Each structure stands twice: as structure tokens, then as C-alpha cells.
Amino acid sequence: MAKAYWIVRVDVQDAEAYKAYAAANGAAFARFGGRFLVRGGAYEAVAGTARARNVVIEFPSYEAALDCWNSDLYQSARALQKGGADADIVVIEGYDGPQPQVSEPAPTPGAASE
């Protein structure tokens, strides 16, 4: 079974409200098997738009990720933000199929053909 992820992009307007939310949300993530893979940190937006803070949370399944979002425990934590942040949140099923393989070296840009 493929894992699932919350992909979150956040702009915080009220740091105190966001701190209260962050302190409370861990109980929901723990109950549903959530694990932080990205929690803030350095980033560079190489294409498209960005928000100030980025988070990726891994869950053992798509069902667990959605159950966490829909839980009273998480929604209670979320209510603590009181509009203190604007966020884009996507719950997405992971991919558990074949991966790209290296079969030969990539061409070097500008190299002459032999």
C-alpha cells in the first residue's frame, strides 16, 4: 500500500495563533501515524509561486491522511489559528511504482557529437 502525504504551503500572519496551532496539532498527527518530512527549512522557489513556510507530512496510507484531516482532534487544533495563517494544503496518495533508471550518461550541453 502506498503512503500518503500532506503537502502544505503557509504564510503566517499571526505568529502567536500559529504557535498555538503547531503545539496542538501533533496529537492528531501521532494518532494517525503522521511523520514530518519537511517542516520549514531553507527552500528556493525555482518555478511558480511560493509561500513563506513549507511542510510535508507522511502518513501510512491515503485513508489515514484523510482521516487525520477530518478528525475532531485535528480540526480543534486548526481552529486555534483563528485566521492566523493562509495555507494551501493538498492530501495526496504516494506513488509506489517503477522509478526512472539510468541507462546511459546524460548528454553534456554544447558537446560536439562523435
PDB file of N, CA and C in Angstrom:
ATOM      1  N   MET A   1       0.838  -1.177   0.000  1.00  0.00           N
ATOM      2  CA  MET A   1       0.000   0.000   0.000  1.00  0.00           C
ATOM      3  C   MET A   1       0.887   1.245   0.000  1.00  0.00           C
ATOM      4  N   ALA A   2       0.549   2.184  -0.859  1.00  0.00           N
ATOM      5  CA  ALA A   2       1.313   3.432  -0.952  1.00  0.00           C
ATOM      6  C   ALA A   2       1.030   4.318   0.259  1.00  0.00           C
ATOM      7  N   LYS A   3       2.037   5.046   0.665  1.00  0.00           N
ATOM      8  CA  LYS A   3       1.868   6.037   1.721  1.00  0.00           C
ATOM      9  C   LYS A   3       1.120   7.233   1.143  1.00  0.00           C
ATOM     10  N   ALA A   4       0.831   8.199   1.987  1.00  0.00           N
ATOM     11  CA  ALA A   4       0.169   9.424   1.541  1.00  0.00           C
ATOM     12  C   ALA A   4       0.816  10.603   2.247  1.00  0.00           C
ATOM     13  N   TYR A   5       0.561  11.786   1.719  1.00  0.00           N
ATOM     14  CA  TYR A   5       1.254  12.981   2.202  1.00  0.00           C
ATOM     15  C   TYR A   5       0.309  14.167   2.282  1.00  0.00           C
ATOM     16  N   TRP A   6       0.562  15.006   3.253  1.00  0.00           N
ATOM     17  CA  TRP A   6       0.004  16.348   3.253  1.00  0.00           C
ATOM     18  C   TRP A   6       1.113  17.233   2.719  1.00  0.00           C
ATOM     19  N   ILE A   7       0.832  17.996   1.701  1.00  0.00           N
ATOM     20  CA  ILE A   7       1.765  18.984   1.176  1.00  0.00           C
ATOM     21  C   ILE A   7       1.165  20.333   1.517  1.00  0.00           C
ATOM     22  N   VAL A   8       1.884  21.095   2.325  1.00  0.00           N
ATOM     23  CA  VAL A   8       1.349  22.316   2.917  1.00  0.00           C
ATOM     24  C   VAL A   8       2.271  23.489   2.603  1.00  0.00           C
ATOM     25  N   ARG A   9       1.664  24.583   2.147  1.00  0.00           N
ATOM     26  CA  ARG A   9       2.395  25.842   1.921  1.00  0.00           C
ATOM     27  C   ARG A   9       1.676  26.909   2.723  1.00  0.00           C
ATOM     28  N   VAL A  10       2.397  27.647   3.569  1.00  0.00           N
ATOM     29  CA  VAL A  10       1.772  28.532   4.545  1.00  0.00           C
ATOM     30  C   VAL A  10       2.417  29.913   4.562  1.00  0.00           C
ATOM     31  N   ASP A  11       1.583  30.937   4.687  1.00  0.00           N
ATOM     32  CA  ASP A  11       2.017  32.293   5.041  1.00  0.00           C
ATOM     33  C   ASP A  11       1.381  32.591   6.395  1.00  0.00           C
ATOM     34  N   VAL A  12       2.204  32.853   7.389  1.00  0.00           N
ATOM     35  CA  VAL A  12       1.725  33.111   8.746  1.00  0.00           C
ATOM     36  C   VAL A  12       1.514  34.611   8.928  1.00  0.00           C
ATOM     37  N   GLN A  13       0.306  34.995   9.377  1.00  0.00           N
ATOM     38  CA  GLN A  13       0.012  36.397   9.680  1.00  0.00           C
ATOM     39  C   GLN A  13       0.041  36.665  11.177  1.00  0.00           C
ATOM     40  N   ASP A  14      -0.278  35.671  11.983  1.00  0.00           N
ATOM     41  CA  ASP A  14      -0.337  35.822  13.435  1.00  0.00           C
ATOM     42  C   ASP A  14       0.523  34.720  14.053  1.00  0.00           C
ATOM     43  N   ALA A  15       1.753  35.076  14.412  1.00  0.00           N
ATOM     44  CA  ALA A  15       2.710  34.086  14.905  1.00  0.00           C
ATOM     45  C   ALA A  15       2.225  33.393  16.179  1.00  0.00           C
ATOM     46  N   GLU A  16       1.567  34.113  17.068  1.00  0.00           N
ATOM     47  CA  GLU A  16       1.088  33.509  18.320  1.00  0.00           C
ATOM     48  C   GLU A  16      -0.013  32.482  18.050  1.00  0.00           C
ATOM     49  N   ALA A  17      -0.947  32.805  17.179  1.00  0.00           N
ATOM     50  CA  ALA A  17      -2.013  31.858  16.837  1.00  0.00           C
ATOM     51  C   ALA A  17      -1.422  30.629  16.151  1.00  0.00           C
ATOM     52  N   TYR A  18      -0.435  30.837  15.287  1.00  0.00           N
ATOM     53  CA  TYR A  18       0.183  29.711  14.597  1.00  0.00           C
ATOM     54  C   TYR A  18       0.952  28.827  15.572  1.00  0.00           C
ATOM     55  N   LYS A  19       1.607  29.433  16.568  1.00  0.00           N
ATOM     56  CA  LYS A  19       2.317  28.655  17.596  1.00  0.00           C
ATOM     57  C   LYS A  19       1.342  27.787  18.384  1.00  0.00           C
ATOM     58  N   ALA A  20       0.180  28.328  18.716  1.00  0.00           N
ATOM     59  CA  ALA A  20      -0.830  27.550  19.444  1.00  0.00           C
ATOM     60  C   ALA A  20      -1.295  26.360  18.607  1.00  0.00           C
ATOM     61  N   TYR A  21      -1.510  26.597  17.326  1.00  0.00           N
ATOM     62  CA  TYR A  21      -1.906  25.523  16.407  1.00  0.00           C
ATOM     63  C   TYR A  21      -0.807  24.462  16.322  1.00  0.00           C
ATOM     64  N   ALA A  22       0.432  24.892  16.129  1.00  0.00           N
ATOM     65  CA  ALA A  22       1.548  23.951  15.988  1.00  0.00           C
ATOM     66  C   ALA A  22       1.745  23.121  17.256  1.00  0.00           C
ATOM     67  N   ALA A  23       1.504  23.718  18.413  1.00  0.00           N
ATOM     68  CA  ALA A  23       1.642  22.991  19.674  1.00  0.00           C
ATOM     69  C   ALA A  23       0.546  21.937  19.834  1.00  0.00           C
ATOM     70  N   ALA A  24      -0.615  22.177  19.235  1.00  0.00           N
ATOM     71  CA  ALA A  24      -1.759  21.278  19.409  1.00  0.00           C
ATOM     72  C   ALA A  24      -1.899  20.226  18.310  1.00  0.00           C
ATOM     73  N   ASN A  25      -1.333  20.458  17.129  1.00  0.00           N
ATOM     74  CA  ASN A  25      -1.608  19.542  16.017  1.00  0.00           C
ATOM     75  C   ASN A  25      -0.876  18.209  16.115  1.00  0.00           C
ATOM     76  N   GLY A  26       0.187  18.141  16.889  1.00  0.00           N
ATOM     77  CA  GLY A  26       0.978  16.916  16.988  1.00  0.00           C
ATOM     78  C   GLY A  26       0.195  15.714  17.479  1.00  0.00           C
ATOM     79  N   ALA A  27      -0.784  15.934  18.352  1.00  0.00           N
ATOM     80  CA  ALA A  27      -1.585  14.815  18.863  1.00  0.00           C
ATOM     81  C   ALA A  27      -2.351  14.133  17.730  1.00  0.00           C
ATOM     82  N   ALA A  28      -2.909  14.925  16.822  1.00  0.00           N
ATOM     83  CA  ALA A  28      -3.635  14.342  15.689  1.00  0.00           C
ATOM     84  C   ALA A  28      -2.675  13.607  14.763  1.00  0.00           C
ATOM     85  N   PHE A  29      -1.524  14.215  14.478  1.00  0.00           N
ATOM     86  CA  PHE A  29      -0.573  13.558  13.579  1.00  0.00           C
ATOM     87  C   PHE A  29      -0.102  12.232  14.178  1.00  0.00           C
ATOM     88  N   ALA A  30       0.174  12.220  15.474  1.00  0.00           N
ATOM     89  CA  ALA A  30       0.618  10.984  16.122  1.00  0.00           C
ATOM     90  C   ALA A  30      -0.477   9.913  16.076  1.00  0.00           C
ATOM     91  N   ARG A  31      -1.704  10.299  16.328  1.00  0.00           N
ATOM     92  CA  ARG A  31      -2.811   9.328  16.342  1.00  0.00           C
ATOM     93  C   ARG A  31      -2.981   8.657  14.975  1.00  0.00           C
ATOM     94  N   PHE A  32      -2.734   9.393  13.888  1.00  0.00           N
ATOM     95  CA  PHE A  32      -2.955   8.848  12.550  1.00  0.00           C
ATOM     96  C   PHE A  32      -1.662   8.444  11.843  1.00  0.00           C
ATOM     97  N   GLY A  33      -0.567   8.379  12.589  1.00  0.00           N
ATOM     98  CA  GLY A  33       0.704   7.899  12.036  1.00  0.00           C
ATOM     99  C   GLY A  33       1.442   8.921  11.204  1.00  0.00           C
ATOM    100  N   GLY A  34       1.152  10.213  11.378  1.00  0.00           N
ATOM    101  CA  GLY A  34       1.822  11.263  10.624  1.00  0.00           C
ATOM    102  C   GLY A  34       3.256  11.458  11.081  1.00  0.00           C
ATOM    103  N   ARG A  35       4.117  11.758  10.125  1.00  0.00           N
ATOM    104  CA  ARG A  35       5.542  11.965  10.392  1.00  0.00           C
ATOM    105  C   ARG A  35       6.036  13.110   9.524  1.00  0.00           C
ATOM    106  N   PHE A  36       6.635  14.130  10.155  1.00  0.00           N
ATOM    107  CA  PHE A  36       7.143  15.272   9.400  1.00  0.00           C
ATOM    108  C   PHE A  36       8.352  14.867   8.563  1.00  0.00           C
ATOM    109  N   LEU A  37       8.297  15.160   7.267  1.00  0.00           N
ATOM    110  CA  LEU A  37       9.451  15.003   6.381  1.00  0.00           C
ATOM    111  C   LEU A  37      10.074  16.361   6.103  1.00  0.00           C
ATOM    112  N   VAL A  38       9.234  17.381   6.026  1.00  0.00           N
ATOM    113  CA  VAL A  38       9.679  18.770   5.833  1.00  0.00           C
ATOM    114  C   VAL A  38       8.877  19.610   6.811  1.00  0.00           C
ATOM    115  N   ARG A  39       9.571  20.471   7.543  1.00  0.00           N
ATOM    116  CA  ARG A  39       8.884  21.353   8.493  1.00  0.00           C
ATOM    117  C   ARG A  39       9.633  22.670   8.515  1.00  0.00           C
ATOM    118  N   GLY A  40       9.266  23.540   7.568  1.00  0.00           N
ATOM    119  CA  GLY A  40      10.005  24.790   7.416  1.00  0.00           C
ATOM    120  C   GLY A  40      11.298  24.495   6.679  1.00  0.00           C
ATOM    121  N   GLY A  41      12.355  25.163   7.040  1.00  0.00           N
ATOM    122  CA  GLY A  41      13.655  24.915   6.433  1.00  0.00           C
ATOM    123  C   GLY A  41      13.903  25.763   5.201  1.00  0.00           C
ATOM    124  N   ALA A  42      15.135  25.738   4.766  1.00  0.00           N
ATOM    125  CA  ALA A  42      15.552  26.516   3.594  1.00  0.00           C
ATOM    126  C   ALA A  42      14.867  25.981   2.340  1.00  0.00           C
ATOM    127  N   TYR A  43      14.548  26.882   1.432  1.00  0.00           N
ATOM    128  CA  TYR A  43      13.957  26.477   0.158  1.00  0.00           C
ATOM    129  C   TYR A  43      14.244  27.557  -0.876  1.00  0.00           C
ATOM    130  N   GLU A  44      14.097  27.186  -2.115  1.00  0.00           N
ATOM    131  CA  GLU A  44      14.177  28.134  -3.219  1.00  0.00           C
ATOM    132  C   GLU A  44      13.062  27.798  -4.197  1.00  0.00           C
ATOM    133  N   ALA A  45      12.231  28.755  -4.498  1.00  0.00           N
ATOM    134  CA  ALA A  45      11.161  28.553  -5.474  1.00  0.00           C
ATOM    135  C   ALA A  45      11.786  28.663  -6.862  1.00  0.00           C
ATOM    136  N   VAL A  46      12.000  27.526  -7.508  1.00  0.00           N
ATOM    137  CA  VAL A  46      12.666  27.521  -8.811  1.00  0.00           C
ATOM    138  C   VAL A  46      11.678  27.683  -9.966  1.00  0.00           C
ATOM    139  N   ALA A  47      10.393  27.538  -9.694  1.00  0.00           N
ATOM    140  CA  ALA A  47       9.349  27.787 -10.695  1.00  0.00           C
ATOM    141  C   ALA A  47       8.038  28.018  -9.951  1.00  0.00           C
ATOM    142  N   GLY A  48       7.209  28.889 -10.462  1.00  0.00           N
ATOM    143  CA  GLY A  48       5.911  29.146  -9.838  1.00  0.00           C
ATOM    144  C   GLY A  48       6.016  30.029  -8.614  1.00  0.00           C
ATOM    145  N   THR A  49       4.930  30.042  -7.857  1.00  0.00           N
ATOM    146  CA  THR A  49       4.866  30.891  -6.672  1.00  0.00           C
ATOM    147  C   THR A  49       5.230  30.093  -5.428  1.00  0.00           C
ATOM    148  N   ALA A  50       5.516  30.799  -4.364  1.00  0.00           N
ATOM    149  CA  ALA A  50       5.883  30.150  -3.103  1.00  0.00           C
ATOM    150  C   ALA A  50       5.178  30.850  -1.956  1.00  0.00           C
ATOM    151  N   ARG A  51       5.113  30.171  -0.852  1.00  0.00           N
ATOM    152  CA  ARG A  51       4.692  30.757   0.416  1.00  0.00           C
ATOM    153  C   ARG A  51       5.898  30.710   1.348  1.00  0.00           C
ATOM    154  N   ALA A  52       5.791  31.380   2.466  1.00  0.00           N
ATOM    155  CA  ALA A  52       6.932  31.537   3.366  1.00  0.00           C
ATOM    156  C   ALA A  52       7.341  30.250   4.079  1.00  0.00           C
ATOM    157  N   ARG A  53       6.409  29.333   4.281  1.00  0.00           N
ATOM    158  CA  ARG A  53       6.698  28.117   5.047  1.00  0.00           C
ATOM    159  C   ARG A  53       6.147  26.921   4.287  1.00  0.00           C
ATOM    160  N   ASN A  54       6.912  25.832   4.268  1.00  0.00           N
ATOM    161  CA  ASN A  54       6.526  24.615   3.562  1.00  0.00           C
ATOM    162  C   ASN A  54       6.619  23.427   4.507  1.00  0.00           C
ATOM    163  N   VAL A  55       5.644  22.521   4.422  1.00  0.00           N
ATOM    164  CA  VAL A  55       5.589  21.355   5.299  1.00  0.00           C
ATOM    165  C   VAL A  55       5.151  20.148   4.468  1.00  0.00           C
ATOM    166  N   VAL A  56       5.786  19.007   4.700  1.00  0.00           N
ATOM    167  CA  VAL A  56       5.340  17.739   4.111  1.00  0.00           C
ATOM    168  C   VAL A  56       5.230  16.740   5.258  1.00  0.00           C
ATOM    169  N   ILE A  57       4.049  16.143   5.394  1.00  0.00           N
ATOM    170  CA  ILE A  57       3.805  15.152   6.441  1.00  0.00           C
ATOM    171  C   ILE A  57       3.452  13.837   5.771  1.00  0.00           C
ATOM    172  N   GLU A  58       4.154  12.774   6.141  1.00  0.00           N
ATOM    173  CA  GLU A  58       3.919  11.439   5.587  1.00  0.00           C
ATOM    174  C   GLU A  58       2.959  10.671   6.491  1.00  0.00           C
ATOM    175  N   PHE A  59       2.019   9.956   5.880  1.00  0.00           N
ATOM    176  CA  PHE A  59       1.083   9.096   6.597  1.00  0.00           C
ATOM    177  C   PHE A  59       1.203   7.680   6.049  1.00  0.00           C
ATOM    178  N   PRO A  60       0.828   6.676   6.834  1.00  0.00           N
ATOM    179  CA  PRO A  60       0.969   5.297   6.358  1.00  0.00           C
ATOM    180  C   PRO A  60       0.052   4.939   5.200  1.00  0.00           C
ATOM    181  N   SER A  61      -1.038   5.714   5.006  1.00  0.00           N
ATOM    182  CA  SER A  61      -1.966   5.427   3.904  1.00  0.00           C
ATOM    183  C   SER A  61      -2.748   6.696   3.567  1.00  0.00           C
ATOM    184  N   TYR A  62      -3.377   6.683   2.402  1.00  0.00           N
ATOM    185  CA  TYR A  62      -4.237   7.787   1.981  1.00  0.00           C
ATOM    186  C   TYR A  62      -5.412   7.931   2.947  1.00  0.00           C
ATOM    187  N   GLU A  63      -5.976   6.805   3.346  1.00  0.00           N
ATOM    188  CA  GLU A  63      -7.093   6.825   4.288  1.00  0.00           C
ATOM    189  C   GLU A  63      -6.683   7.478   5.607  1.00  0.00           C
ATOM    190  N   ALA A  64      -5.511   7.141   6.128  1.00  0.00           N
ATOM    191  CA  ALA A  64      -5.047   7.734   7.390  1.00  0.00           C
ATOM    192  C   ALA A  64      -4.840   9.240   7.247  1.00  0.00           C
ATOM    193  N   ALA A  65      -4.319   9.668   6.097  1.00  0.00           N
ATOM    194  CA  ALA A  65      -4.092  11.098   5.870  1.00  0.00           C
ATOM    195  C   ALA A  65      -5.413  11.859   5.854  1.00  0.00           C
ATOM    196  N   LEU A  66      -6.421  11.314   5.183  1.00  0.00           N
ATOM    197  CA  LEU A  66      -7.737  11.962   5.149  1.00  0.00           C
ATOM    198  C   LEU A  66      -8.443  11.877   6.502  1.00  0.00           C
ATOM    199  N   ASP A  67      -8.312  10.734   7.173  1.00  0.00           N
ATOM    200  CA  ASP A  67      -8.920  10.592   8.494  1.00  0.00           C
ATOM    201  C   ASP A  67      -8.339  11.609   9.465  1.00  0.00           C
ATOM    202  N   CYS A  68      -7.045  11.866   9.381  1.00  0.00           N
ATOM    203  CA  CYS A  68      -6.421  12.869  10.235  1.00  0.00           C
ATOM    204  C   CYS A  68      -7.026  14.243   9.966  1.00  0.00           C
ATOM    205  N   TRP A  69      -7.079  14.619   8.692  1.00  0.00           N
ATOM    206  CA  TRP A  69      -7.654  15.925   8.326  1.00  0.00           C
ATOM    207  C   TRP A  69      -9.072  16.072   8.858  1.00  0.00           C
ATOM    208  N   ASN A  70      -9.875  15.038   8.707  1.00  0.00           N
ATOM    209  CA  ASN A  70     -11.289  15.095   9.080  1.00  0.00           C
ATOM    210  C   ASN A  70     -11.557  14.874  10.567  1.00  0.00           C
ATOM    211  N   SER A  71     -10.525  14.545  11.319  1.00  0.00           N
ATOM    212  CA  SER A  71     -10.724  14.234  12.740  1.00  0.00           C
ATOM    213  C   SER A  71     -11.061  15.480  13.558  1.00  0.00           C
ATOM    214  N   ASP A  72     -11.848  15.272  14.603  1.00  0.00           N
ATOM    215  CA  ASP A  72     -12.143  16.353  15.539  1.00  0.00           C
ATOM    216  C   ASP A  72     -10.856  16.854  16.194  1.00  0.00           C
ATOM    217  N   LEU A  73      -9.928  15.938  16.450  1.00  0.00           N
ATOM    218  CA  LEU A  73      -8.670  16.300  17.092  1.00  0.00           C
ATOM    219  C   LEU A  73      -7.888  17.306  16.247  1.00  0.00           C
ATOM    220  N   TYR A  74      -7.765  17.038  14.934  1.00  0.00           N
ATOM    221  CA  TYR A  74      -7.035  17.983  14.075  1.00  0.00           C
ATOM    222  C   TYR A  74      -7.830  19.269  13.874  1.00  0.00           C
ATOM    223  N   GLN A  75      -9.121  19.159  13.640  1.00  0.00           N
ATOM    224  CA  GLN A  75      -9.920  20.358  13.397  1.00  0.00           C
ATOM    225  C   GLN A  75      -9.934  21.273  14.624  1.00  0.00           C
ATOM    226  N   SER A  76      -9.862  20.703  15.820  1.00  0.00           N
ATOM    227  CA  SER A  76      -9.756  21.527  17.034  1.00  0.00           C
ATOM    228  C   SER A  76      -8.430  22.276  17.064  1.00  0.00           C
ATOM    229  N   ALA A  77      -7.353  21.607  16.681  1.00  0.00           N
ATOM    230  CA  ALA A  77      -6.045  22.273  16.623  1.00  0.00           C
ATOM    231  C   ALA A  77      -6.061  23.360  15.559  1.00  0.00           C
ATOM    232  N   ARG A  78      -6.637  23.054  14.426  1.00  0.00           N
ATOM    233  CA  ARG A  78      -6.704  24.009  13.317  1.00  0.00           C
ATOM    234  C   ARG A  78      -7.474  25.273  13.705  1.00  0.00           C
ATOM    235  N   ALA A  79      -8.509  25.119  14.510  1.00  0.00           N
ATOM    236  CA  ALA A  79      -9.313  26.263  14.941  1.00  0.00           C
ATOM    237  C   ALA A  79      -8.502  27.250  15.775  1.00  0.00           C
ATOM    238  N   LEU A  80      -7.400  26.790  16.380  1.00  0.00           N
ATOM    239  CA  LEU A  80      -6.565  27.669  17.201  1.00  0.00           C
ATOM    240  C   LEU A  80      -5.850  28.734  16.379  1.00  0.00           C
ATOM    241  N   GLN A  81      -5.740  28.521  15.071  1.00  0.00           N
ATOM    242  CA  GLN A  81      -5.094  29.531  14.217  1.00  0.00           C
ATOM    243  C   GLN A  81      -5.914  30.809  14.152  1.00  0.00           C
ATOM    244  N   LYS A  82      -7.220  30.679  14.244  1.00  0.00           N
ATOM    245  CA  LYS A  82      -8.123  31.837  14.205  1.00  0.00           C
ATOM    246  C   LYS A  82      -7.784  32.791  13.070  1.00  0.00           C
ATOM    247  N   GLY A  83      -7.551  32.264  11.880  1.00  0.00           N
ATOM    248  CA  GLY A  83      -7.216  33.107  10.739  1.00  0.00           C
ATOM    249  C   GLY A  83      -5.788  33.611  10.761  1.00  0.00           C
ATOM    250  N   GLY A  84      -4.947  33.006  11.570  1.00  0.00           N
ATOM    251  CA  GLY A  84      -3.565  33.462  11.700  1.00  0.00           C
ATOM    252  C   GLY A  84      -2.649  33.033  10.566  1.00  0.00           C
ATOM    253  N   ALA A  85      -3.159  32.256   9.616  1.00  0.00           N
ATOM    254  CA  ALA A  85      -2.320  31.798   8.506  1.00  0.00           C
ATOM    255  C   ALA A  85      -3.177  31.535   7.276  1.00  0.00           C
ATOM    256  N   ASP A  86      -2.595  31.791   6.119  1.00  0.00           N
ATOM    257  CA  ASP A  86      -3.189  31.388   4.847  1.00  0.00           C
ATOM    258  C   ASP A  86      -2.404  30.171   4.385  1.00  0.00           C
ATOM    259  N   ALA A  87      -3.104  29.113   4.003  1.00  0.00           N
ATOM    260  CA  ALA A  87      -2.405  27.883   3.642  1.00  0.00           C
ATOM    261  C   ALA A  87      -3.040  27.221   2.434  1.00  0.00           C
ATOM    262  N   ASP A  88      -2.195  26.576   1.650  1.00  0.00           N
ATOM    263  CA  ASP A  88      -2.617  25.657   0.597  1.00  0.00           C
ATOM    264  C   ASP A  88      -2.250  24.278   1.129  1.00  0.00           C
ATOM    265  N   ILE A  89      -3.224  23.373   1.201  1.00  0.00           N
ATOM    266  CA  ILE A  89      -2.976  22.030   1.731  1.00  0.00           C
ATOM    267  C   ILE A  89      -3.538  21.016   0.753  1.00  0.00           C
ATOM    268  N   VAL A  90      -2.700  20.081   0.355  1.00  0.00           N
ATOM    269  CA  VAL A  90      -3.103  19.010  -0.543  1.00  0.00           C
ATOM    270  C   VAL A  90      -2.848  17.688   0.172  1.00  0.00           C
ATOM    271  N   VAL A  91      -3.845  16.812   0.186  1.00  0.00           N
ATOM    272  CA  VAL A  91      -3.665  15.446   0.675  1.00  0.00           C
ATOM    273  C   VAL A  91      -3.547  14.581  -0.572  1.00  0.00           C
ATOM    274  N   ILE A  92      -2.421  13.879  -0.684  1.00  0.00           N
ATOM    275  CA  ILE A  92      -2.146  13.159  -1.938  1.00  0.00           C
ATOM    276  C   ILE A  92      -1.605  11.760  -1.662  1.00  0.00           C
ATOM    277  N   GLU A  93      -2.080  10.818  -2.448  1.00  0.00           N
ATOM    278  CA  GLU A  93      -1.595   9.446  -2.351  1.00  0.00           C
ATOM    279  C   GLU A  93      -0.200   9.361  -2.950  1.00  0.00           C
ATOM    280  N   GLY A  94       0.674   8.643  -2.280  1.00  0.00           N
ATOM    281  CA  GLY A  94       2.034   8.452  -2.771  1.00  0.00           C
ATOM    282  C   GLY A  94       2.079   7.499  -3.954  1.00  0.00           C
ATOM    283  N   TYR A  95       3.216   7.451  -4.588  1.00  0.00           N
ATOM    284  CA  TYR A  95       3.440   6.591  -5.753  1.00  0.00           C
ATOM    285  C   TYR A  95       4.339   5.448  -5.325  1.00  0.00           C
ATOM    286  N   ASP A  96       3.939   4.233  -5.666  1.00  0.00           N
ATOM    287  CA  ASP A  96       4.690   3.056  -5.249  1.00  0.00           C
ATOM    288  C   ASP A  96       5.042   2.184  -6.459  1.00  0.00           C
ATOM    289  N   GLY A  97       5.232   2.823  -7.630  1.00  0.00           N
ATOM    290  CA  GLY A  97       5.522   2.082  -8.856  1.00  0.00           C
ATOM    291  C   GLY A  97       6.985   2.178  -9.261  1.00  0.00           C
ATOM    292  N   PRO A  98       7.280   1.798 -10.499  1.00  0.00           N
ATOM    293  CA  PRO A  98       8.657   1.817 -11.005  1.00  0.00           C
ATOM    294  C   PRO A  98       9.234   3.229 -10.996  1.00  0.00           C
ATOM    295  N   GLN A  99      10.529   3.303 -10.845  1.00  0.00           N
ATOM    296  CA  GLN A  99      11.241   4.569 -10.824  1.00  0.00           C
ATOM    297  C   GLN A  99      12.162   4.668 -12.050  1.00  0.00           C
ATOM    298  N   PRO A 100      12.516   5.884 -12.436  1.00  0.00           N
ATOM    299  CA  PRO A 100      13.432   6.054 -13.568  1.00  0.00           C
ATOM    300  C   PRO A 100      14.762   5.345 -13.313  1.00  0.00           C
ATOM    301  N   GLN A 101      15.324   4.821 -14.365  1.00  0.00           N
ATOM    302  CA  GLN A 101      16.612   4.135 -14.286  1.00  0.00           C
ATOM    303  C   GLN A 101      17.623   4.855 -15.175  1.00  0.00           C
ATOM    304  N   VAL A 102      18.844   4.876 -14.757  1.00  0.00           N
ATOM    305  CA  VAL A 102      19.908   5.472 -15.571  1.00  0.00           C
ATOM    306  C   VAL A 102      20.424   4.387 -16.506  1.00  0.00           C
ATOM    307  N   SER A 103      20.285   4.621 -17.809  1.00  0.00           N
ATOM    308  CA  SER A 103      20.758   3.621 -18.767  1.00  0.00           C
ATOM    309  C   SER A 103      22.029   4.069 -19.461  1.00  0.00           C
ATOM    310  N   GLU A 104      22.234   5.368 -19.561  1.00  0.00           N
ATOM    311  CA  GLU A 104      23.464   5.895 -20.149  1.00  0.00           C
ATOM    312  C   GLU A 104      23.634   7.321 -19.658  1.00  0.00           C
ATOM    313  N   PRO A 105      24.840   7.847 -19.740  1.00  0.00           N
ATOM    314  CA  PRO A 105      25.053   9.210 -19.252  1.00  0.00           C
ATOM    315  C   PRO A 105      24.219  10.228 -20.029  1.00  0.00           C
ATOM    316  N   ALA A 106      23.772  11.230 -19.334  1.00  0.00           N
ATOM    317  CA  ALA A 106      23.032  12.308 -19.983  1.00  0.00           C
ATOM    318  C   ALA A 106      23.974  13.093 -20.887  1.00  0.00           C
ATOM    319  N   PRO A 107      23.470  13.622 -22.001  1.00  0.00           N
ATOM    320  CA  PRO A 107      24.338  14.409 -22.886  1.00  0.00           C
ATOM    321  C   PRO A 107      24.815  15.665 -22.180  1.00  0.00           C
ATOM    322  N   THR A 108      26.008  16.061 -22.498  1.00  0.00           N
ATOM    323  CA  THR A 108      26.560  17.312 -21.956  1.00  0.00           C
ATOM    324  C   THR A 108      26.152  18.440 -22.879  1.00  0.00           C
ATOM    325  N   PRO A 109      25.519  19.477 -22.331  1.00  0.00           N
ATOM    326  CA  PRO A 109      25.092  20.610 -23.173  1.00  0.00           C
ATOM    327  C   PRO A 109      26.276  21.203 -23.936  1.00  0.00           C
ATOM    328  N   GLY A 110      26.086  21.406 -25.203  1.00  0.00           N
ATOM    329  CA  GLY A 110      27.114  22.041 -26.026  1.00  0.00           C
ATOM    330  C   GLY A 110      28.227  21.106 -26.491  1.00  0.00           C
ATOM    331  N   ALA A 111      28.206  19.851 -26.100  1.00  0.00           N
ATOM    332  CA  ALA A 111      29.252  18.909 -26.513  1.00  0.00           C
ATOM    333  C   ALA A 111      29.058  18.527 -27.982  1.00  0.00           C
ATOM    334  N   ALA A 112      30.150  18.402 -28.697  1.00  0.00           N
ATOM    335  CA  ALA A 112      30.095  18.002 -30.107  1.00  0.00           C
ATOM    336  C   ALA A 112      29.801  16.516 -30.212  1.00  0.00           C
ATOM    337  N   SER A 113      29.042  16.141 -31.245  1.00  0.00           N
ATOM    338  CA  SER A 113      28.741  14.735 -31.469  1.00  0.00           C
ATOM    339  C   SER A 113      29.953  14.026 -32.029  1.00  0.00           C
ATOM    340  N   GLU A 114      30.110  12.760 -31.694  1.00  0.00           N
ATOM    341  CA  GLU A 114      31.239  11.997 -32.246  1.00  0.00           C
ATOM    342  C   GLU A 114      30.776  11.135 -33.377  1.00  0.00           C
TER     343      GLU A 114
END
